Amino acid sequence: GSGGSGGSGSSRYTVTKNLTNCSGSNSVTSVTSGSSYMNKITAASGYTLTGATVSVTMGGADITSSAYSNGTVNISNVTGNIVITVSAAVSTSSDGWRTASQIVNDITVGWNYANALDATQSTVRPSALNHTNNEGTDYENSWGNPLASQEMMNVVADKGFNAVRIPVTWNHHLVDDGNGNITISAPFLNRVKAVVDMCINAGMIVMLNSHHDTADYSSGKTMSSAGNTGLTWEMKVPYQLFTTGSSSPTNATMCGYMKKLWTQIANAFKDYDDRLIFEGFNEILDSGRSWAQPTDEEIANVNNLNNAFIQAVRATGGNNTKRVLCCQTYGAYERGKAVTGFSVTDSVADKVILQAHFYTDAKKGALEDKLATLAATPYPVVIGEMAWGLNTVVNGDTKYYFAQNY
């Protein structure tokens, strides 16, 4: 059953993919004998891998139970020709799109395309500040990372990642026409769309957010006090929480800013299918930028902002009436009353994902305890950001061990 010999004389075997209702195309490739093989399968829009028909054979023997799990084919030692047959199931959602629970189940592991489109103003070339055609790419690589490309996203997908979170900072890209009409800069929006398309073309689920719009981290001040205005529209004000009695804008005012921004973003992407998820904001804090557990009032304010985001997206119509949306807790906390107090209202069932972030020094035995509160919520959950060993020096093997347990 050899598929031929490589340059070093080692045997090669064929890999045949027969996919139905899945992203990507059927193909025949080859792999070296004795090597490992991994491939991620992603359901097409309107379909899910939950309940899919799956068969994996190697050398004619059925190895499905050991080689396939939750959308990933993983074979440690190739000893024969491989045939992968997958027929994704029709989504059980009444609107024909996957539910939040199904999408979370379909995601195996994700990657943040970060420190790119979320870059803030002070580090960017002056030419980009005038909303020129290169505005998007000037921001994207201003923090030292390479520009996104289709080749890059294909490699990410080939490594087994099937979801990409794209953090985006929008507030530096608002254009005032002088008549009070403020819109997102077309060159920047076009670049965001291009990056989203690269990820979707690579067969991955995309989570698009509003990231550093919460504060001007480059100056260490909130946007409202950083002298970073130049616009008449108050969307420049950060989406921070403002408690009763504060001289800053009220929570109701902030909800209005939220709706103005997300109405524009949602309209720009309303024709995209269920592989695109919107995420309302990132790690929102109170006006003191406190990382302590929130008060009851601050929890209510977070819930109000999440509801304003959901309402704005749904009101744009089209595919956005059934799109899965992602909402965060206060500070993206994964524990305590920030989680137990989280609650949102949506017009459609099971279309909201709860996102939290997890930075810890906990080792294997403590991980489940750390995440127990999060696991008990009625919402499907994603960990949008994670890292281990922030307060200790760890080697690569230790981080690998943590990732395995995680």
Coordinates of C-alpha atoms in Angstrom, one line a residue:
G1 CA 0.0 0.0 0.0
S2 CA 2.9 2.4 -0.5
G3 CA 2.1 5.7 -2.1
G4 CA 5.7 6.0 -3.5
S5 CA 9.0 7.1 -2.2
G6 CA 10.2 10.4 -1.0
G7 CA 13.5 12.0 -1.7
S8 CA 15.1 10.1 1.2
G9 CA 13.7 6.8 0.1
S10 CA 10.9 6.6 2.7
S11 CA 7.5 5.3 1.7
R12 CA 4.6 7.6 1.3
Y13 CA 0.9 6.9 1.7
T14 CA -2.1 8.8 0.3
V15 CA -4.6 10.8 2.3
T16 CA -8.1 11.0 0.7
K17 CA -10.7 13.3 2.1
N18 CA -14.4 12.8 1.2
L19 CA -16.2 15.7 2.7
T20 CA -19.9 16.6 2.5
N21 CA -21.4 19.8 4.0
C22 CA -18.0 20.8 5.2
S23 CA -15.7 23.7 4.5
G24 CA -12.9 23.0 2.1
S25 CA -12.8 20.6 -0.8
N26 CA -12.2 16.9 -1.4
S27 CA -8.6 16.2 -2.0
V28 CA -5.9 13.5 -2.3
T29 CA -2.5 14.3 -0.7
S30 CA 0.3 12.2 0.6
V31 CA 2.2 11.7 3.9
T32 CA 5.4 9.9 4.8
S33 CA 5.3 6.5 6.4
G34 CA 5.9 6.6 10.1
S35 CA 5.1 10.3 10.4
S36 CA 2.2 11.9 12.3
Y37 CA -0.8 13.3 10.6
M38 CA -3.4 15.9 11.8
N39 CA -6.2 17.6 10.0
K40 CA -9.1 19.8 11.2
I41 CA -12.6 19.4 9.7
T42 CA -14.9 22.4 9.8
A43 CA -18.7 22.3 9.1
A44 CA -20.1 24.5 6.4
S45 CA -22.5 27.3 7.2
G46 CA -25.9 25.8 8.3
Y47 CA -24.3 22.5 9.3
T48 CA -22.6 21.1 12.4
L49 CA -20.2 18.3 13.3
T50 CA -22.4 17.5 16.2
G51 CA -24.1 14.3 15.0
A52 CA -22.0 14.1 11.9
T53 CA -21.2 10.8 10.1
V54 CA -17.5 10.2 10.4
S55 CA -15.2 7.4 9.2
V56 CA -11.4 7.2 9.3
T57 CA -9.6 4.2 7.9
M58 CA -5.9 3.5 7.5
G59 CA -4.7 0.6 5.4
G60 CA -8.3 -0.5 5.1
A61 CA -8.8 -0.8 8.9
D62 CA -11.4 1.4 10.7
I63 CA -9.5 3.7 13.2
T64 CA -12.3 6.3 13.7
S65 CA -12.6 5.9 17.5
S66 CA -8.9 6.5 18.1
A67 CA -8.1 8.9 15.3
Y68 CA -11.1 11.3 15.3
S69 CA -12.4 13.6 18.1
N70 CA -14.5 16.7 17.9
G71 CA -13.6 17.7 14.3
T72 CA -9.9 16.7 14.4
V73 CA -8.2 13.7 12.8
N74 CA -5.0 12.9 14.6
I75 CA -2.8 9.9 13.7
S76 CA 0.5 9.5 15.5
N77 CA 2.0 6.9 13.2
V78 CA 1.0 6.6 9.6
T79 CA 1.3 3.0 8.4
G80 CA -1.1 2.9 5.4
N81 CA -3.3 4.8 3.0
I82 CA -5.7 7.1 4.9
V83 CA -9.4 7.7 3.9
I84 CA -11.3 10.4 5.8
T85 CA -15.1 10.5 5.2
V86 CA -17.2 13.2 6.9
S87 CA -20.8 14.2 6.3
A88 CA -21.8 17.1 8.6
A89 CA -25.3 17.2 10.0
V90 CA -27.9 19.9 9.3
S91 CA -28.0 22.5 12.1
T92 CA -30.8 21.9 14.5
S93 CA -31.5 25.6 14.9
S94 CA -34.9 26.6 13.5
D95 CA -33.3 29.4 11.5
G96 CA -30.9 27.0 9.7
W97 CA -27.8 28.3 11.4
R98 CA -25.8 26.7 14.1
T99 CA -26.6 27.6 17.7
A100 CA -24.0 29.1 20.1
S101 CA -23.8 25.6 21.7
Q102 CA -23.1 23.9 18.4
I103 CA -20.4 26.5 17.4
V104 CA -18.6 26.2 20.7
N105 CA -18.7 22.4 20.3
D106 CA -17.3 22.7 16.8
I107 CA -14.4 24.9 17.9
T108 CA -11.4 22.7 18.9
V109 CA -8.8 25.3 19.6
G110 CA -8.5 29.0 18.6
W111 CA -5.8 31.6 18.0
N112 CA -5.8 35.3 18.6
Y113 CA -4.6 37.4 15.6
A114 CA -3.7 40.1 18.1
N115 CA -1.4 43.1 18.5
A116 CA -2.3 44.0 14.9
L117 CA -5.7 45.5 14.0
D118 CA -6.1 46.4 17.7
A119 CA -3.0 48.7 17.7
T120 CA -3.6 52.1 19.1
Q121 CA -2.9 55.5 17.7
S122 CA 0.4 56.7 19.3
T123 CA 2.5 54.0 17.6
V124 CA 1.2 54.5 14.1
R125 CA 2.7 56.4 11.1
P126 CA 1.3 59.9 10.7
S127 CA 0.1 59.1 7.2
A128 CA -2.4 56.6 8.6
L129 CA -4.0 59.1 10.8
N130 CA -5.4 60.8 7.7
H131 CA -7.4 57.7 6.7
T132 CA -5.3 57.1 3.6
N133 CA -5.6 53.9 1.6
N134 CA -2.8 52.3 3.7
E135 CA -4.5 53.1 7.0
G136 CA -5.4 49.5 7.8
T137 CA -2.0 48.0 7.1
D138 CA -0.1 50.9 8.8
Y139 CA -2.0 50.2 12.0
E140 CA -1.8 46.4 11.6
N141 CA 2.0 46.1 11.6
S142 CA 2.7 49.1 13.8
W143 CA 3.4 46.9 16.9
G144 CA 6.0 44.8 15.0
N145 CA 3.9 41.9 13.7
P146 CA 3.8 40.8 10.1
L147 CA 0.7 41.6 8.0
A148 CA -2.0 39.0 7.8
S149 CA -1.9 37.0 4.5
Q150 CA -3.9 34.1 3.1
E151 CA -0.7 31.9 3.4
M152 CA -0.5 32.8 7.1
M153 CA -4.1 31.8 7.9
N154 CA -3.8 28.6 5.8
V155 CA -0.8 27.6 8.0
V156 CA -2.7 28.4 11.2
A157 CA -5.6 26.2 10.0
D158 CA -3.2 23.4 8.9
K159 CA -1.7 23.3 12.4
G160 CA -5.1 22.4 13.8
F161 CA -6.6 25.7 14.8
N162 CA -10.1 26.1 13.5
A163 CA -11.1 29.5 15.0
V164 CA -9.5 32.9 15.0
R165 CA -10.3 35.8 17.3
I166 CA -9.6 39.2 15.6
P167 CA -9.2 42.0 18.1
V168 CA -9.9 45.4 16.5
T169 CA -9.7 48.9 17.9
W170 CA -12.1 51.1 16.0
N171 CA -12.1 54.5 17.7
H172 CA -9.1 55.8 15.9
H173 CA -10.8 55.1 12.6
L174 CA -13.8 57.3 12.8
V175 CA -14.3 60.0 10.1
D176 CA -16.4 63.1 10.6
D177 CA -17.9 64.6 7.5
G178 CA -18.4 68.0 9.2
N179 CA -22.1 67.5 9.4
G180 CA -22.2 65.4 12.5
N181 CA -22.1 62.1 10.5
I182 CA -19.3 60.0 11.8
T183 CA -18.5 56.7 10.1
I184 CA -15.8 54.1 10.2
S185 CA -13.0 54.8 7.8
A186 CA -13.5 52.9 4.6
P187 CA -9.8 51.9 4.1
F188 CA -9.6 50.5 7.6
L189 CA -12.9 48.7 7.3
N190 CA -11.8 47.2 4.0
R191 CA -8.6 45.9 5.6
V192 CA -10.6 44.3 8.5
K193 CA -12.9 42.7 6.0
A194 CA -9.9 41.3 4.0
V195 CA -8.4 39.7 7.2
V196 CA -11.8 38.2 8.1
D197 CA -12.1 36.8 4.5
M198 CA -8.6 35.2 4.8
C199 CA -9.6 33.3 7.9
I200 CA -12.9 32.2 6.5
N201 CA -11.3 31.1 3.3
A202 CA -8.9 29.0 5.4
G203 CA -12.0 27.2 6.8
M204 CA -11.9 28.8 10.2
I205 CA -14.6 30.4 12.5
V206 CA -14.0 34.1 13.1
M207 CA -14.7 36.1 16.3
L208 CA -14.5 39.9 15.5
N209 CA -14.5 42.3 18.4
S210 CA -14.2 45.9 19.7
H211 CA -11.0 45.7 21.7
H212 CA -9.0 48.8 23.0
D213 CA -12.0 51.0 22.6
T214 CA -12.4 50.8 26.3
A215 CA -9.4 53.1 27.0
D216 CA -6.3 54.7 25.5
Y217 CA -3.7 52.3 26.9
S218 CA -0.9 53.9 25.0
S219 CA -1.2 57.0 27.3
G220 CA -2.4 55.3 30.4
K221 CA -5.5 57.5 30.4
T222 CA -9.1 57.0 29.4
M223 CA -10.0 58.4 26.0
S224 CA -12.1 61.1 27.4
S225 CA -9.1 62.6 29.2
A226 CA -6.3 61.8 26.8
G227 CA -6.8 64.8 24.5
N228 CA -7.5 62.2 21.8
T229 CA -10.7 63.8 20.5
G230 CA -10.8 65.7 17.2
L231 CA -14.3 64.4 16.6
T232 CA -17.7 65.8 17.6
W233 CA -19.3 62.4 18.2
E234 CA -19.0 61.0 21.6
M235 CA -18.1 57.5 20.4
K236 CA -14.5 58.6 21.3
V237 CA -15.4 58.2 25.0
P238 CA -14.4 54.7 26.2
Y239 CA -16.9 52.0 27.0
Q240 CA -16.0 52.0 30.6
L241 CA -18.5 51.6 33.4
F242 CA -19.6 54.6 35.2
T243 CA -21.2 54.3 38.6
T244 CA -23.9 56.5 39.9
G245 CA -22.6 60.0 40.9
S246 CA -19.7 59.9 38.6
S247 CA -19.0 63.0 36.5
S248 CA -18.4 60.7 33.5
P249 CA -21.2 59.7 31.1
T250 CA -23.9 57.5 32.5
N251 CA -24.3 53.8 31.7
A252 CA -27.3 54.7 29.5
T253 CA -25.1 57.1 27.5
M254 CA -22.5 54.5 27.1
C255 CA -25.1 52.0 25.8
G256 CA -25.9 54.6 23.1
Y257 CA -22.3 54.8 22.0
M258 CA -22.2 51.0 21.9
K259 CA -25.2 50.9 19.6
K260 CA -23.7 53.5 17.3
L261 CA -20.5 51.6 16.8
W262 CA -22.0 48.1 16.5
T263 CA -24.8 49.2 14.1
Q264 CA -22.0 50.2 11.6
I265 CA -19.9 47.1 12.1
A266 CA -23.0 44.8 11.9
N267 CA -24.2 46.4 8.7
A268 CA -20.8 46.1 7.1
F269 CA -20.7 42.3 7.8
K270 CA -24.4 41.4 7.7
D271 CA -24.1 39.2 4.6
Y272 CA -21.5 36.9 6.2
D273 CA -22.6 33.4 7.2
D274 CA -22.5 31.8 10.6
R275 CA -18.7 31.4 10.6
L276 CA -18.5 35.0 11.7
I277 CA -19.2 35.8 15.3
F278 CA -19.3 39.4 16.8
E279 CA -17.8 40.1 20.2
G280 CA -19.1 43.3 21.9
F281 CA -16.2 44.5 23.9
N282 CA -13.0 43.4 25.7
E283 CA -12.2 43.3 29.4
I284 CA -14.4 46.2 30.3
L285 CA -13.6 47.8 33.7
D286 CA -15.1 50.5 36.0
S287 CA -14.0 54.1 35.8
G288 CA -11.2 53.4 38.3
R289 CA -10.0 50.6 36.0
S290 CA -10.3 48.2 39.0
W291 CA -9.5 44.5 38.6
A292 CA -11.3 43.7 41.8
Q293 CA -14.6 41.7 41.7
P294 CA -17.3 44.1 40.6
T295 CA -20.1 45.6 42.6
D296 CA -23.7 44.7 41.9
E297 CA -24.2 48.0 40.1
E298 CA -21.2 47.3 37.9
I299 CA -22.5 43.9 37.0
A300 CA -25.8 45.4 36.0
N301 CA -23.9 48.0 33.9
V302 CA -22.0 45.2 32.1
N303 CA -25.3 43.4 31.4
N304 CA -26.8 46.6 30.1
L305 CA -23.8 47.1 27.7
N306 CA -24.0 43.5 26.5
N307 CA -27.8 43.9 25.9
A308 CA -27.2 47.2 24.0
F309 CA -24.7 45.3 21.8
I310 CA -27.1 42.5 21.1
Q311 CA -30.0 44.9 20.3
A312 CA -27.9 46.9 17.9
V313 CA -26.7 43.8 16.0
R314 CA -30.2 42.3 15.8
A315 CA -31.8 45.6 14.6
T316 CA -29.6 45.6 11.4
G317 CA -31.6 42.6 10.1
G318 CA -30.5 40.1 7.5
N319 CA -28.1 37.4 8.7
N320 CA -27.6 39.4 11.9
T321 CA -31.0 38.3 13.2
K322 CA -29.6 34.8 13.7
R323 CA -25.9 35.4 14.1
V324 CA -24.1 34.0 17.2
L325 CA -22.8 36.8 19.4
C326 CA -20.2 36.7 22.1
C327 CA -20.5 38.7 25.4
Q328 CA -17.9 39.1 28.2
T329 CA -18.2 39.4 32.0
Y330 CA -16.8 42.3 33.9
G331 CA -13.0 42.3 33.1
A332 CA -13.6 39.0 31.3
Y333 CA -13.5 37.4 34.8
E334 CA -13.8 33.6 34.9
R335 CA -14.9 33.4 38.5
G336 CA -17.0 34.9 41.3
K337 CA -20.0 37.2 41.1
A338 CA -18.8 38.6 37.8
V339 CA -19.8 35.2 36.4
T340 CA -22.8 34.3 38.5
G341 CA -24.3 37.8 37.9
F342 CA -23.8 37.7 34.2
S343 CA -27.2 37.7 32.3
V344 CA -28.3 38.9 28.9
T345 CA -31.5 39.1 26.9
D346 CA -31.8 38.0 23.3
S347 CA -34.6 37.7 20.8
V348 CA -33.4 34.2 19.7
A349 CA -32.5 31.2 21.7
D350 CA -29.0 29.8 22.2
K351 CA -27.2 32.5 20.1
V352 CA -25.0 34.0 22.9
I353 CA -21.6 32.7 23.9
L354 CA -20.1 33.8 27.2
Q355 CA -16.4 34.7 27.0
A356 CA -13.9 34.8 29.8
H357 CA -10.1 35.1 30.0
F358 CA -7.9 32.8 32.1
Y359 CA -4.4 33.9 33.3
T360 CA -3.1 31.7 36.0
D361 CA -0.2 30.0 37.8
A362 CA -2.4 27.1 38.8
K363 CA -1.2 23.6 37.8
K364 CA -3.1 20.6 36.8
G365 CA -5.1 19.8 39.9
A366 CA -6.4 23.3 40.3
L367 CA -7.6 24.0 36.8
E368 CA -11.0 22.4 37.2
D369 CA -11.6 24.2 40.5
K370 CA -10.6 27.5 38.9
L371 CA -13.1 27.1 36.1
A372 CA -16.0 25.4 38.1
T373 CA -18.1 28.6 38.4
L374 CA -17.7 29.3 34.7
A375 CA -18.6 25.8 33.7
A376 CA -21.8 26.1 35.7
T377 CA -23.3 28.9 33.7
P378 CA -26.3 28.3 31.4
Y379 CA -24.2 29.7 28.4
P380 CA -21.8 27.9 26.2
V381 CA -18.3 29.2 27.1
V382 CA -15.1 30.1 25.3
I383 CA -11.8 31.1 26.9
G384 CA -10.9 34.1 24.6
E385 CA -7.4 34.6 26.1
M386 CA -5.2 32.3 28.3
A387 CA -1.7 32.0 29.6
W388 CA 0.1 30.2 32.4
G389 CA 3.2 31.2 34.4
L390 CA 2.7 35.0 34.4
N391 CA 4.4 35.2 37.8
T392 CA 7.0 32.5 37.3
V393 CA 9.7 31.6 34.8
V394 CA 8.7 28.4 33.0
N395 CA 10.3 26.5 30.2
G396 CA 8.7 25.2 27.0
D397 CA 8.0 21.7 28.4
T398 CA 6.1 23.2 31.3
K399 CA 4.0 25.3 29.0
Y400 CA 3.3 22.4 26.8
Y401 CA 2.2 20.3 29.9
F402 CA -0.2 23.1 30.8
A403 CA -1.6 23.3 27.3
Q404 CA -2.2 19.6 27.3
N405 CA -4.1 19.7 30.6
Y406 CA -6.0 22.8 29.6

